[in-house]
């Protein structure tokens, strides 16, 4: 499953570096080429929203379907003779991306229980590895041979299929007749806002750190290299968190991470220390998404589809860098760390609100049908929270 996350990390990051070669191959404008990533995003969103229904077919068939869909989409994108077929293939690959993104997260949380914080950070660390290696692979291939990078993703997806033969079972569902839906709605809304804000900080730093550093007098190349250290910090901290996560609750790791992220963005206001501040922010951002998913399932146990809905809405965080851009147009590049720090502080306030609310109790029938280890894990999480 870690290899599957390397694949989707690489896949998401390869469209941009492949733009020049795609323009040459299909004779397109920059705007037309940009449709590939947009279509991939639409497919991923559809895949995320459809994951709860697809998972009903069972874990093994779900994984086979998702991995095969990614492979078909990647091979189709690489071999498409005309642009409309390439867009259709990008859409198919996006659907598989969404299925893997949500489904594997849910599988890890269900299987590892109390230890899921560490393994989810490990899983998302591999996503970061793919996001680094994908563009490097595209850059290493000459000219129109960029399509071989997508072939590599397809081959890796098919290789993962060899490991799912022993996977069994299906998603654990629970009757929801006794659930307090008003409380569920309130908690879900808070988590959605939290995910949108911290994803917005992540994408905002990635999109605007270089511009801020250039405005401080950095050369463009050096500023871009400094921005890469943000992504490196975000990926490395996930691997670092993994072995120690079992000694801390998901809530404590998440609150500490938000504090580090906010402190880094405050430090970024001071010119000489700006790159250090962004690096520190990367250390804070890294654990938030995987650890936030664990915290979500601790606060809302037994609610079907909740992970899919929160992840789907979190994608809106990718729109928030446009807010940073609007602020730059009005007040100049010096406002970049301020806008990002406001988002970070907002995420902190929302997290504090979530922490103040009691976790919902899992329905009795769900607890009764869960394995003994999971019952123990739920009980211990309830005490921690």
Coordinates of C-alpha atoms in Angstrom, one line a residue:
X1 CA 0.0 0.0 0.0
X2 CA 2.9 2.3 0.6
X3 CA 4.0 1.7 -3.0
X4 CA 0.4 2.7 -4.1
X5 CA 0.9 6.0 -2.4
X6 CA 4.3 6.5 -4.1
X7 CA 2.3 6.1 -7.3
X8 CA -0.4 8.6 -6.6
X9 CA 2.1 11.1 -5.2
X10 CA 4.2 10.8 -8.4
X11 CA 1.1 10.9 -10.7
X12 CA -0.2 14.2 -9.2
X13 CA 3.2 15.8 -9.5
X14 CA 4.1 14.7 -13.1
X15 CA 1.5 16.7 -15.1
X16 CA 3.2 20.1 -14.5
X17 CA 6.7 19.0 -15.5
X18 CA 5.3 17.3 -18.6
X19 CA 3.5 20.4 -19.9
X20 CA 6.2 21.5 -22.4
X21 CA 6.4 18.1 -24.0
X22 CA 2.6 17.7 -24.1
X23 CA 2.4 21.1 -25.8
X24 CA 4.8 20.0 -28.5
X25 CA 3.3 16.5 -28.9
X26 CA -0.3 17.6 -29.3
X27 CA 0.2 21.2 -30.6
X28 CA -1.7 22.8 -27.7
X29 CA -1.7 26.1 -25.9
X30 CA -0.7 26.4 -22.2
X31 CA -4.4 26.7 -21.2
X32 CA -5.4 23.6 -23.2
X33 CA -2.6 21.6 -21.6
X34 CA -3.7 22.7 -18.2
X35 CA -6.9 20.9 -18.7
X36 CA -5.1 17.6 -18.0
X37 CA -4.6 18.4 -14.3
X38 CA -8.1 19.9 -14.0
X39 CA -9.6 16.7 -15.5
X40 CA -7.5 14.6 -13.2
X41 CA -8.7 16.7 -10.2
X42 CA -12.4 16.2 -11.3
X43 CA -11.8 12.5 -11.6
X44 CA -10.1 12.3 -8.2
X45 CA -13.0 14.2 -6.6
X46 CA -15.5 11.8 -8.1
X47 CA -13.4 8.9 -6.9
X48 CA -13.2 10.2 -3.4
X49 CA -17.0 10.7 -3.2
X50 CA -17.7 7.2 -4.6
X51 CA -15.2 5.3 -2.4
X52 CA -17.7 4.4 0.4
X53 CA -20.0 2.7 -2.2
X54 CA -17.2 0.9 -4.0
X55 CA -15.7 -0.4 -0.8
X56 CA -18.9 -2.4 -0.2
X57 CA -17.7 -4.9 -2.7
X58 CA -14.9 -6.0 -0.3
X59 CA -11.4 -4.9 0.4
X60 CA -9.7 -7.2 -2.1
X61 CA -11.9 -6.3 -5.0
X62 CA -11.8 -2.7 -4.1
X63 CA -8.0 -2.6 -4.2
X64 CA -7.9 -4.6 -7.5
X65 CA -10.4 -2.1 -9.0
X66 CA -8.6 1.0 -7.8
X67 CA -5.1 -0.2 -8.8
X68 CA -6.3 -1.4 -12.2
X69 CA -8.1 1.9 -12.9
X70 CA -4.9 3.9 -12.2
X71 CA -2.9 1.6 -14.4
X72 CA -5.4 1.8 -17.3
X73 CA -5.5 5.6 -16.9
X74 CA -1.7 6.0 -16.9
X75 CA -1.2 3.7 -19.9
X76 CA -4.0 5.4 -21.8
X77 CA -2.5 8.8 -21.1
X78 CA 0.9 7.7 -22.3
X79 CA -0.4 6.0 -25.5
X80 CA -3.2 8.4 -26.4
X81 CA -2.8 9.5 -30.1
X82 CA -5.1 12.6 -29.7
X83 CA -5.7 15.0 -27.0
X84 CA -9.3 14.2 -26.2
X85 CA -8.3 10.6 -25.5
X86 CA -5.5 11.8 -23.3
X87 CA -7.9 13.9 -21.3
X88 CA -10.3 10.9 -20.9
X89 CA -7.3 8.8 -19.6
X90 CA -6.4 11.5 -17.1
X91 CA -9.9 11.4 -15.9
X92 CA -9.8 7.6 -15.4
X93 CA -6.4 7.9 -13.6
X94 CA -7.9 10.5 -11.4
X95 CA -10.8 8.3 -10.4
X96 CA -8.3 5.6 -9.3
X97 CA -6.3 8.2 -7.5
X98 CA -9.3 9.2 -5.4
X99 CA -10.2 5.6 -4.6
X100 CA -6.7 4.8 -3.4
X101 CA -6.4 8.1 -1.5
X102 CA -9.5 7.5 0.6
X103 CA -9.7 3.7 0.6
X104 CA -6.1 3.0 1.7
X105 CA -6.3 5.6 4.5
X106 CA -9.5 3.9 5.7
X107 CA -8.0 0.4 5.5
X108 CA -5.0 1.5 7.6
X109 CA -7.2 3.1 10.2
X110 CA -9.4 0.0 10.4
X111 CA -6.6 -2.5 10.5
X112 CA -4.1 -0.8 12.8
X113 CA -6.5 0.8 15.3
X114 CA -4.5 2.5 18.1
X115 CA -1.3 2.4 16.1
X116 CA -2.8 4.0 13.0
X117 CA -1.2 7.5 13.6
X118 CA 2.3 6.1 13.0
X119 CA 1.4 4.0 9.9
X120 CA -0.7 6.8 8.3
X121 CA 2.2 9.2 8.6
X122 CA 4.4 6.5 7.1
X123 CA 1.9 6.1 4.3
X124 CA 1.7 9.8 3.5
X125 CA 5.5 10.0 3.7
X126 CA 5.6 7.7 0.8
X127 CA 3.2 10.0 -1.0
X128 CA 5.8 12.7 -0.6
X129 CA 8.5 10.5 -1.9
X130 CA 6.4 9.9 -5.1
X131 CA 5.8 13.7 -5.4
X132 CA 9.6 14.2 -5.4
X133 CA 10.6 11.3 -7.7
X134 CA 7.8 11.9 -10.3
X135 CA 9.1 15.3 -11.6
X136 CA 12.7 14.0 -11.4
X137 CA 11.7 11.1 -13.6
X138 CA 9.9 13.3 -16.1
X139 CA 12.9 15.7 -16.2
X140 CA 15.4 12.9 -16.8
X141 CA 13.5 11.7 -19.9
X142 CA 14.3 13.4 -23.1
X143 CA 11.6 15.4 -25.0
X144 CA 8.4 13.5 -25.8
X145 CA 9.5 10.5 -23.8
X146 CA 7.7 11.9 -20.8
X147 CA 5.0 9.3 -21.3
X148 CA 7.3 6.6 -20.0
X149 CA 7.0 8.2 -16.5
X150 CA 3.3 7.4 -16.7
X151 CA 4.1 3.9 -17.9
X152 CA 6.3 3.4 -14.8
X153 CA 3.3 4.4 -12.6
X154 CA 1.1 1.9 -14.4
X155 CA 3.7 -0.9 -13.9
X156 CA 4.0 -0.1 -10.2
X157 CA 0.2 -0.2 -9.8
X158 CA 0.0 -3.6 -11.5
X159 CA 2.9 -4.8 -9.4
X160 CA 1.0 -3.9 -6.2
X161 CA -1.8 -6.1 -7.4
X162 CA 0.4 -9.1 -6.6
X163 CA 0.3 -8.2 -2.9
X164 CA -3.5 -8.0 -2.4
X165 CA -4.3 -11.7 -2.9
X166 CA -4.5 -12.3 0.9
X167 CA -6.5 -9.2 1.6
X168 CA -10.0 -10.1 2.9
X169 CA -13.0 -8.6 4.6
X170 CA -14.7 -5.4 4.0
X171 CA -15.5 -2.0 5.6
X172 CA -17.0 -2.2 9.1
X173 CA -20.3 -0.4 9.0
X174 CA -22.5 0.5 11.9
X175 CA -26.2 1.2 12.4
X176 CA -26.7 4.9 12.7
X177 CA -30.2 5.1 14.1
X178 CA -29.1 6.2 17.6
X179 CA -26.5 8.7 16.3
X180 CA -26.9 12.3 17.4
X181 CA -26.8 13.8 13.9
X182 CA -26.7 17.4 15.2
X183 CA -23.5 16.6 17.0
X184 CA -22.2 14.7 14.0
X185 CA -22.9 17.7 11.7
X186 CA -21.2 20.2 14.1
X187 CA -18.1 18.0 14.4
X188 CA -17.9 17.2 10.7
X189 CA -18.2 20.9 9.8
X190 CA -15.3 21.8 12.1
X191 CA -13.1 19.1 10.7
X192 CA -13.9 20.2 7.2
X193 CA -12.9 23.7 8.0
X194 CA -9.7 22.5 9.7
X195 CA -8.7 20.4 6.7
X196 CA -9.4 23.2 4.2
X197 CA -7.3 25.6 6.2
X198 CA -4.3 23.5 6.7
X199 CA -4.3 22.2 3.1
X200 CA -4.6 25.8 2.1
X201 CA -1.5 26.7 4.2
X202 CA 0.4 23.7 2.6
X203 CA -0.5 24.7 -1.0
X204 CA 0.0 28.4 -0.2
X205 CA 3.5 27.9 1.0
X206 CA 4.3 25.7 -1.9
X207 CA 2.9 28.2 -4.4
X208 CA 4.1 31.5 -2.8
X209 CA 7.3 30.9 -0.8
X210 CA 9.5 31.4 -3.9
X211 CA 7.8 34.8 -4.7
X212 CA 8.2 36.0 -1.1
X213 CA 11.9 35.1 -1.0
X214 CA 12.5 36.7 -4.4
X215 CA 10.9 39.9 -3.0
X216 CA 13.4 39.8 -0.2
X217 CA 16.3 39.8 -2.7
X218 CA 16.9 36.1 -3.3
X219 CA 17.8 34.9 -6.8
X220 CA 15.0 32.9 -8.4
X221 CA 17.0 29.6 -8.5
X222 CA 18.0 29.9 -4.8
X223 CA 14.4 30.8 -3.8
X224 CA 13.1 27.7 -5.6
X225 CA 15.6 25.5 -3.9
X226 CA 14.6 26.9 -0.6
X227 CA 11.0 26.1 -1.4
X228 CA 12.0 22.5 -2.1
X229 CA 13.2 22.3 1.5
X230 CA 9.7 23.0 2.7
X231 CA 8.5 19.9 0.8
X232 CA 11.4 17.9 2.1
X233 CA 10.6 18.9 5.7
X234 CA 7.0 18.0 5.2
X235 CA 7.9 14.5 3.9
X236 CA 10.7 13.8 6.3
X237 CA 8.7 14.6 9.4
X238 CA 6.1 12.0 8.5
X239 CA 8.7 9.3 8.5
X240 CA 10.1 10.7 11.8
X241 CA 6.7 10.7 13.4
X242 CA 5.9 7.2 12.5
X243 CA 8.1 5.3 15.0
X244 CA 7.3 7.5 18.0
X245 CA 3.6 8.1 17.3
X246 CA 2.4 5.2 19.5
X247 CA 3.8 7.1 22.6
X248 CA 1.5 10.1 22.0
X249 CA -2.2 10.6 21.2
X250 CA -3.3 11.8 17.7
X251 CA -4.7 14.9 19.4
X252 CA -1.4 15.8 21.1
X253 CA 0.6 15.3 17.9
X254 CA -1.8 17.4 15.9
X255 CA -1.9 20.3 18.4
X256 CA 1.9 20.4 18.6
X257 CA 2.1 20.3 14.8
X258 CA -0.2 23.3 14.4
X259 CA 1.8 25.2 17.0
X260 CA 5.0 24.5 15.0
X261 CA 3.4 25.5 11.7
X262 CA 2.1 28.7 13.2
X263 CA 5.4 29.6 14.8
X264 CA 7.2 29.0 11.5
X265 CA 5.0 31.3 9.6
X266 CA 5.4 34.0 12.3
X267 CA 9.2 33.6 12.0
X268 CA 8.9 33.9 8.2
X269 CA 8.0 37.6 8.6
X270 CA 11.6 38.3 9.6
X271 CA 13.5 38.5 6.3
X272 CA 16.8 36.9 7.3
X273 CA 15.0 33.9 8.9
X274 CA 12.2 33.5 6.3
X275 CA 13.5 30.3 4.8
X276 CA 14.0 28.8 8.2
X277 CA 10.5 29.8 9.1
X278 CA 9.0 28.1 6.1
X279 CA 11.1 25.0 6.8
X280 CA 9.7 25.0 10.3
X281 CA 6.2 25.4 8.9
X282 CA 6.9 22.3 6.7
X283 CA 7.7 20.3 9.9
X284 CA 4.4 21.4 11.3
X285 CA 2.3 20.8 8.2
X286 CA 3.6 17.3 7.5
X287 CA 1.7 15.3 10.2
X288 CA -1.5 17.3 10.0
X289 CA -3.3 15.4 7.2
X290 CA -2.7 11.8 8.2
X291 CA -2.9 12.5 11.9
X292 CA -6.1 14.6 11.3
X293 CA -7.7 11.6 9.7
X294 CA -7.0 9.5 12.8
X295 CA -8.4 12.2 15.1
X296 CA -11.5 12.4 12.9
X297 CA -12.2 8.7 13.3
X298 CA -11.6 9.0 17.1
X299 CA -14.0 11.8 17.4
X300 CA -16.6 10.4 15.0
X301 CA -16.3 6.6 15.3
X302 CA -18.6 4.4 13.3
X303 CA -19.9 7.1 10.9
X304 CA -19.9 5.7 7.4
X305 CA -18.3 7.8 4.6
X306 CA -17.1 10.5 6.9
X307 CA -13.4 10.2 5.7
X308 CA -14.5 10.5 2.1
X309 CA -16.5 13.7 2.7
X310 CA -13.8 15.4 4.7
X311 CA -11.1 14.5 2.2
X312 CA -13.3 15.7 -0.7
X313 CA -13.9 19.1 0.9
X314 CA -10.2 19.4 1.9
X315 CA -9.4 19.6 -1.8
X316 CA -10.9 23.1 -1.7
X317 CA -7.9 24.1 0.3
X318 CA -6.0 24.0 -3.0
X319 CA -8.1 27.1 -4.0
X320 CA -6.8 29.2 -1.0
X321 CA -3.5 30.2 -2.7
X322 CA -5.6 32.4 -5.0
X323 CA -6.6 34.3 -1.8
X324 CA -2.9 34.8 -1.2
X325 CA -2.5 36.0 -4.8
X326 CA -5.2 38.5 -4.4
X327 CA -3.6 39.9 -1.3
X328 CA -0.3 40.1 -3.1
X329 CA -1.8 42.2 -5.9
X330 CA -3.3 44.6 -3.3
X331 CA -0.6 44.9 -0.7
X332 CA 2.5 43.4 -2.2
X333 CA 4.6 40.2 -1.6
X334 CA 5.4 41.2 2.0
X335 CA 1.8 40.1 3.0
X336 CA 2.4 36.5 1.9
X337 CA 3.5 35.1 5.4
X338 CA 0.8 37.2 7.1
X339 CA -2.1 35.7 5.1
X340 CA -0.6 32.2 5.6
X341 CA -0.2 32.8 9.3
X342 CA -3.9 33.9 9.6
X343 CA -4.9 30.7 7.9
X344 CA -2.7 28.7 10.3
X345 CA -4.1 30.5 13.3
X346 CA -7.6 29.9 12.1
X347 CA -6.7 26.1 11.9
X348 CA -5.5 26.3 15.5
X349 CA -8.7 27.9 16.7
X350 CA -10.8 25.3 14.9
X351 CA -8.7 22.5 16.3
X352 CA -9.2 23.9 19.8
X353 CA -12.9 23.9 19.2
X354 CA -12.8 20.3 18.1
X355 CA -10.8 19.3 21.2
X356 CA -13.3 21.0 23.5
X357 CA -16.2 18.8 22.1
X358 CA -16.6 15.2 23.4
X359 CA -16.1 12.3 21.1
X360 CA -19.3 10.6 19.9
X361 CA -19.8 7.1 21.3
X362 CA -19.7 4.3 18.7
X363 CA -23.0 2.5 18.4
X364 CA -23.1 -0.6 20.6
X365 CA -23.6 -3.0 17.8
X366 CA -20.5 -1.7 16.0
X367 CA -18.4 -2.1 19.2
X368 CA -19.8 -5.6 19.6
X369 CA -18.9 -6.7 16.1
X370 CA -15.4 -5.2 16.1
X371 CA -12.4 -7.4 16.9
X372 CA -11.3 -7.4 20.6
X373 CA -8.2 -5.4 19.7
X374 CA -10.3 -2.7 18.1
X375 CA -12.6 -2.5 21.1
X376 CA -9.6 -1.9 23.3
X377 CA -8.2 0.7 21.0
X378 CA -11.5 2.6 21.0
X379 CA -11.7 2.5 24.7
X380 CA -8.2 3.9 25.1
X381 CA -8.8 6.6 22.6
X382 CA -11.9 7.7 24.4
X383 CA -9.9 8.0 27.6
X384 CA -7.2 10.0 25.8
X385 CA -9.7 12.4 24.3

